[in-house]
XYZ file of C-alpha atoms in Angstrom:
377
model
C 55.423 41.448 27.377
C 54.235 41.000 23.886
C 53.341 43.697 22.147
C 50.110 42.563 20.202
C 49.102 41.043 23.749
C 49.334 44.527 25.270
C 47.787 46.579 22.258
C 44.186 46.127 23.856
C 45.390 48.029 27.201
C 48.073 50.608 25.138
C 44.926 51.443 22.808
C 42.779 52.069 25.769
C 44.899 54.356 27.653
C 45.697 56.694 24.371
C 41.778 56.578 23.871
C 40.820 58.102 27.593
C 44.038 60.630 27.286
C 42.561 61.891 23.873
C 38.985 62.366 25.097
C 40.756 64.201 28.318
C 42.783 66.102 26.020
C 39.702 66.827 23.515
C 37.508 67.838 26.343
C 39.613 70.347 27.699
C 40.150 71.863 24.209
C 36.501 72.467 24.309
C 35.935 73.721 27.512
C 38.898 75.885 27.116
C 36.500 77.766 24.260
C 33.262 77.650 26.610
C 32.190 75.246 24.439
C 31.453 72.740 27.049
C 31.438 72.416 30.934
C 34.559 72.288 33.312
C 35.133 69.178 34.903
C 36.976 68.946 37.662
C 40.307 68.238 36.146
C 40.204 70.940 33.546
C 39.428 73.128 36.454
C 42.493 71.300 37.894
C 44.856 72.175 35.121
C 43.085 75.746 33.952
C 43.977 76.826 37.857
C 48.083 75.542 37.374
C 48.471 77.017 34.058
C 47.064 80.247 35.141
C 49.536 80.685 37.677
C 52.116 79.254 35.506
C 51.515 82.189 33.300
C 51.368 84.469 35.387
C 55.117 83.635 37.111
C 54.104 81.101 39.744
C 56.443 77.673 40.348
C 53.929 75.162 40.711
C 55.121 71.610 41.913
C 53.266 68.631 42.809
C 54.294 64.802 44.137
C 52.571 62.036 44.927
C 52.014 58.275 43.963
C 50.304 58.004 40.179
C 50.613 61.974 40.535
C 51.076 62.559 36.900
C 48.536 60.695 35.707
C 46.128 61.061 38.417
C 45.204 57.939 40.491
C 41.746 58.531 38.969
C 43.204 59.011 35.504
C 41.991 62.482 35.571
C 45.149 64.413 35.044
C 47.756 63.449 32.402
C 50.050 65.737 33.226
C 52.663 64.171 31.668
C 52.342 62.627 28.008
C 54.915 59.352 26.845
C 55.596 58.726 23.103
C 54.475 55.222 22.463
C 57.364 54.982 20.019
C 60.098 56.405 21.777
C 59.227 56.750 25.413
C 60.109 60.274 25.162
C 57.827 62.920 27.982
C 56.414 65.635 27.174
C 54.448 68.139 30.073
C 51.736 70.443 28.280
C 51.941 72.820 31.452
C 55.938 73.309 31.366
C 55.700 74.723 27.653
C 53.005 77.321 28.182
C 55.647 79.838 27.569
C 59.515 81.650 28.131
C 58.448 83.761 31.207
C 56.352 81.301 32.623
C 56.626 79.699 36.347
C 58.174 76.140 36.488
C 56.283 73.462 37.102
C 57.228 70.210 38.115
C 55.655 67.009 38.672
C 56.820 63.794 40.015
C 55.585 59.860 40.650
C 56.808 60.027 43.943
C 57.652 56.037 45.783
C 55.357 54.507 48.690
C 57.439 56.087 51.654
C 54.465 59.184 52.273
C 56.294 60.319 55.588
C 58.889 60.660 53.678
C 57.708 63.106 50.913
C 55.690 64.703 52.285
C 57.954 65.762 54.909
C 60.237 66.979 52.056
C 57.132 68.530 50.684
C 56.252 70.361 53.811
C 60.047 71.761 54.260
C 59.971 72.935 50.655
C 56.615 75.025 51.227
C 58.661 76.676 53.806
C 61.542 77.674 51.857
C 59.369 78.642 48.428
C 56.098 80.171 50.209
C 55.784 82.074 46.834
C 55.376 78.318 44.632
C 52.394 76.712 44.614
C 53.515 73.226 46.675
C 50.798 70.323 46.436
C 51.217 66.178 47.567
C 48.467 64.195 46.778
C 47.877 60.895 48.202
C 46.683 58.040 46.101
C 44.092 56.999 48.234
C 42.913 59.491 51.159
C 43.997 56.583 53.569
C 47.514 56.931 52.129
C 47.899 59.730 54.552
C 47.965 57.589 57.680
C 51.546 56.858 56.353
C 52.341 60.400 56.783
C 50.086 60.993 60.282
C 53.313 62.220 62.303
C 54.459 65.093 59.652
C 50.471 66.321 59.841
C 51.004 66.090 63.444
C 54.159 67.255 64.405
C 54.822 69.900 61.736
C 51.758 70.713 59.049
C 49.170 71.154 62.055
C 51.543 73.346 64.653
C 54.511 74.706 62.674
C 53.153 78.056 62.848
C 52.219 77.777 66.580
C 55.182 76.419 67.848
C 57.767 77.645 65.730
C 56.009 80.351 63.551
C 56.913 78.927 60.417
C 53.917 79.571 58.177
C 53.516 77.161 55.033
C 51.232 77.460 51.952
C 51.230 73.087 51.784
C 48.456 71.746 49.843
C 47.274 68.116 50.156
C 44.516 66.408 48.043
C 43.305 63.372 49.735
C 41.082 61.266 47.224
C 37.786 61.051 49.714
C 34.546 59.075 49.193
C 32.014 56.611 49.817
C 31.808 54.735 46.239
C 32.167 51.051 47.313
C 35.489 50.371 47.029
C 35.937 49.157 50.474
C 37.562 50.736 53.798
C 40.731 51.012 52.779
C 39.914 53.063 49.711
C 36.972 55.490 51.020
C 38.149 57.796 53.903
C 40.843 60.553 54.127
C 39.753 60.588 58.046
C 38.257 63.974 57.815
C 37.898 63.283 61.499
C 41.337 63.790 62.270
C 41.838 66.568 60.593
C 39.077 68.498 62.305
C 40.348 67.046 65.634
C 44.131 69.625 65.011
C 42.081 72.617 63.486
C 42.481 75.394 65.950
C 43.776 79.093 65.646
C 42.972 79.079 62.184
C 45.999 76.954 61.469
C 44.829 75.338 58.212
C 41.714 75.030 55.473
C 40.120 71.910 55.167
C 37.853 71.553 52.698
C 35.074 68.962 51.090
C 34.192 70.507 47.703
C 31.249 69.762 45.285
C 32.016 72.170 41.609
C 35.139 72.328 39.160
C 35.196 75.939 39.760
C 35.563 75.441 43.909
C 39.115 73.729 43.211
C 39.748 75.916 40.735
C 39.808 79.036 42.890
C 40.807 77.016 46.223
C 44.235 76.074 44.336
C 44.564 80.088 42.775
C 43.705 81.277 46.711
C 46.717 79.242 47.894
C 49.327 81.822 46.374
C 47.040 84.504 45.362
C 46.306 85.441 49.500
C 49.083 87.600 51.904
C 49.557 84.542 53.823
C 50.123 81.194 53.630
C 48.309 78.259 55.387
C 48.317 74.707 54.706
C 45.011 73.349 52.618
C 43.078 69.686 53.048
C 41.261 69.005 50.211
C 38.635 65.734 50.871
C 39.421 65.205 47.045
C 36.747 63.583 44.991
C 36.803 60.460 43.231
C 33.643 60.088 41.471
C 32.966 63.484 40.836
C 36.453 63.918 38.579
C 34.640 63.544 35.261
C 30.921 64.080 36.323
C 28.859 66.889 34.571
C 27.565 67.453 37.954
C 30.106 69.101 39.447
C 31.329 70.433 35.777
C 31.156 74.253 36.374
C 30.746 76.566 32.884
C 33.730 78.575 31.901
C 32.482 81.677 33.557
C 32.015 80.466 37.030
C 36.091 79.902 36.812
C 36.514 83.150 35.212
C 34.597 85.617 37.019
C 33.399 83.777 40.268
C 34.983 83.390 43.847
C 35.729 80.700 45.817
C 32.518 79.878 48.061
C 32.798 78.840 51.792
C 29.438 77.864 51.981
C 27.075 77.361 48.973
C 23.515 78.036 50.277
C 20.341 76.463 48.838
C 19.360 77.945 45.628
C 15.913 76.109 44.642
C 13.825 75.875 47.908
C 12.583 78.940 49.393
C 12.968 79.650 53.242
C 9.290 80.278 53.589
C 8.216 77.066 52.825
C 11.265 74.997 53.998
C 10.888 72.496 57.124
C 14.223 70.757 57.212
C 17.912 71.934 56.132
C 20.327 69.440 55.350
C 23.854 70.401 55.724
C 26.644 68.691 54.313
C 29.917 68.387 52.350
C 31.305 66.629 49.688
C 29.736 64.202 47.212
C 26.924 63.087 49.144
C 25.300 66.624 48.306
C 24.456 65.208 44.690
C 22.874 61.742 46.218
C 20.717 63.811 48.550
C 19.604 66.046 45.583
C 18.470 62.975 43.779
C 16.700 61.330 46.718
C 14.751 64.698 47.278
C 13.786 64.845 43.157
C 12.707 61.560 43.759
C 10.520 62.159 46.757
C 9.540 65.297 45.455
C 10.288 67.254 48.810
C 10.062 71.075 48.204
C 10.489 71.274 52.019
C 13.784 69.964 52.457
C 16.983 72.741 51.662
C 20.394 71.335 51.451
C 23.300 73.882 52.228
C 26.905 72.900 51.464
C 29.739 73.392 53.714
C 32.523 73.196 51.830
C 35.150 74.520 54.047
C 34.867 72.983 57.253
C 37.420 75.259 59.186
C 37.532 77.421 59.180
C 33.799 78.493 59.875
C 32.858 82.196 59.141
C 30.158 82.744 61.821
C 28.835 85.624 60.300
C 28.624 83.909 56.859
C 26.837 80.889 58.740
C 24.530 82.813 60.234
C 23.176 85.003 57.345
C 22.787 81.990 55.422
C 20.178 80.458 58.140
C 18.958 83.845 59.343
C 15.753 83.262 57.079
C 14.763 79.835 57.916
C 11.963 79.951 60.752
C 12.698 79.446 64.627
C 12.399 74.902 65.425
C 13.095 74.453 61.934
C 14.928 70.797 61.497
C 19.155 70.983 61.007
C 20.343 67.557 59.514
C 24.543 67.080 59.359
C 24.230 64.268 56.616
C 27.820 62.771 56.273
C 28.597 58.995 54.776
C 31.094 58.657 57.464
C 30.039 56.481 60.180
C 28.853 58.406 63.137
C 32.254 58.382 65.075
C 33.852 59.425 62.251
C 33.101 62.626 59.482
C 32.751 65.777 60.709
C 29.843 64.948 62.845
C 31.825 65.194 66.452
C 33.308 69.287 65.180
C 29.922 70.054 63.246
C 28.123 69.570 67.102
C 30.468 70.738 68.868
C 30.196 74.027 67.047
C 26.849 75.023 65.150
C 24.720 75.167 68.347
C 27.389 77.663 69.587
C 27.024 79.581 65.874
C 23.560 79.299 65.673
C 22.095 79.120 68.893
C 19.148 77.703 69.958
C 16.601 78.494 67.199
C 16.820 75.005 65.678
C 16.886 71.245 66.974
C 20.156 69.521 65.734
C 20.502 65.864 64.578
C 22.792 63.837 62.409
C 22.056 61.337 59.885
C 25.326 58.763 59.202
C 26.339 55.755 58.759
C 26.002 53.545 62.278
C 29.075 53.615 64.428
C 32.007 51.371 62.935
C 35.610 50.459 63.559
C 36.245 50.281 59.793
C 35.592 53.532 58.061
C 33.381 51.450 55.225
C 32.273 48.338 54.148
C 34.142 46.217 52.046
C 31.143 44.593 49.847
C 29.837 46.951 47.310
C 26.488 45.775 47.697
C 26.372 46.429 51.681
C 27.472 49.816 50.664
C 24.459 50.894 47.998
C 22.168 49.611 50.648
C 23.590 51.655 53.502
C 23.466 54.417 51.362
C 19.896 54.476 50.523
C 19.065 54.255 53.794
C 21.544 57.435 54.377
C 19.339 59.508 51.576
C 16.438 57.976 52.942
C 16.982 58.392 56.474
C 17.797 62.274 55.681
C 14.771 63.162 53.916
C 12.474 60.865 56.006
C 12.767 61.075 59.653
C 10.025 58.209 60.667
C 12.619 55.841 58.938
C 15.845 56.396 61.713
């Protein structure tokens, strides 16, 4: 192609790695919030530095589907590569990053066997849409879900499935949290739907920094990559703890007549629909693991909300899929029978999403509408 024709694109590109690059320079000082992929790379090179292999595959992997990432810089001039994170140091851990090809079965049942024999790396496949992992459905199901119950082979596999409802159609908006859910038993694997920088942060560190090793879902975000709302501040990455559930921190239990649980990016659209209504009624509480469940932990966090108050699951999934089906089979059991239970979805749908962008904004309105106003269901 000719060059001056493809200036416009190259100039573009260098432009969005810069203002990455410049970004994380400043919230590397505390100079500015974490977004989620300084979080990202802060978590790898802090293992990195402290002796851990880290390795990671994947289509668009080193870039980051979302262009989030940049892992891996090119000279313009002479094509050479150059990997910020494998020149942290001499005694560092080795990291190593690769555009993997469309065959996910494939590698990610290398990926899988190579947790096994390294349990002390860091291991991590990313899929470049969520839905990329339906490729890949019979090494979840055959090995990743039940190694350690049939064959007790324990590994510390990470996968980051990109995972939301933005409009970009059903082939490009569900990791199938559904199915997921549907293997968790015997505490055989996380799976998580996060909402801060500072959640992935210490949910990648956990991976090696725990006595065991389990394999971790992560319902990874797509809009909320570069969005100060889920940026976290320097400290929260520092000094903080990765949070199983993030209780409501605005609406006192006194005066609150509905809680809203969820996971994931909707959290943020139901925080703006209830600024926008002003409700001072309505709590939202985050799950953001999904299994496993600490009862205890669930159960402290609604132990001050009054007996027949309302519990909302509010998932953009359509109702057959989500985590609707696990969240009812199980929070009556957790929480008895002091509150009525409902969900608030999407209507029931073969495809997991709509493929016209304007269908979509209307259906979720109604979602945030529908959660915060019951007369409207």
């Amino acid at each position: 192609m000719d060059r001056m024709t493809d200036l416009p694109a190259s100039l573009s590109v260098l432009r969005q790695i810069r203002t990455v690059y410049a970004h994380r320079r400043r919230a590397g000082r505390g100079e500015a919030p974490v977004d989620w992929g300084s979080a990202e790379h802060l978590a790898l090179a802090s293992l990195l530095v402290e002796g851990t292999n880290v390795r990671m595959s994947g289509q668009d992997t080193e870039r980051g589907t979302f262009s989030h990432r940049h892992a891996v810089l090119h000279d313009s001039q002479t094509g050479e590569r150059y990997t910020p994170l494998a020149n942290l140091g001499e005694n560092q851990g080795r990291f190593e990053i690769y555009d993997s090809c469309l065959s996910e079965a494939g590698v990610l049942g290398f990926e899988w066997g190579y947790s096994l024999d390294s349990p002390e790396s860091l291991v991590i496949w990313e899929a470049q849409f969520g839905d990329f992992a339906n490729a890949a459905q019979v090494i979840i199901d055959q090995f990743i879900s039940s190694s350690e119950d049939k064959w007790r082979r324990l590994s510390g596999l990470c996968l980051l499935l990109p995972h939301g409802f933005a409009g970009m159609g059903p082939e490009h908006s569900s990791a199938r949290l559904e199915r997921f859910l549907a293997l968790a038993g015997e505490d055989n694997m996380m799976i998580c739907n996060l909402t801060t920088s500072a959640q992935i942060f210490h949910a990648l560190r956990r991976q090696v920094k725990r006595p065991f090793r389990k394999p971790l879902v992560v319902m990874s975000p797509k809009s909320l990559l570069r969005s100060p709302k889920s940026a976290s501040s320097l400290d929260e990455l520092a000094e903080g703890s990765f949070q199983r559930i993030i209780a409501e921190r605005e609406i006192g239990a006194k005066t609150t007549r509905r809680v809203l649980v969820c996971s994931g990016k909707v959290y943020y659209d139901l925080c703006e629909g209830r600024a926008a209504a002003g409700r001072d009624d309505v709590a939202i509480v985050r799950l953001e693991q999904l299994y496993p469940i600490r009862r205890n932990e669930l159960r402290d966090i609604f132990a001050p909300y009054a007996d027949g108050t309302e519990v909302v699951w509010v998932q953009e999934e359509p109702f057959n899929m989500g985590g609707w089906y696990y969240i009812n089979a199980n929070l009556p059991g957790i929480l008895g029978d002091r509150f009525d239970y409902r969900c608030v979805s999407r209507p029931m749908s073969a495809s997991p999403a709509t493929g016209s962008k304007e269908a979509h904004n209307m259906e979720q309105r109604a979602l945030v509408r529908g959660a915060l106003v019951p007369t409207l269901l």
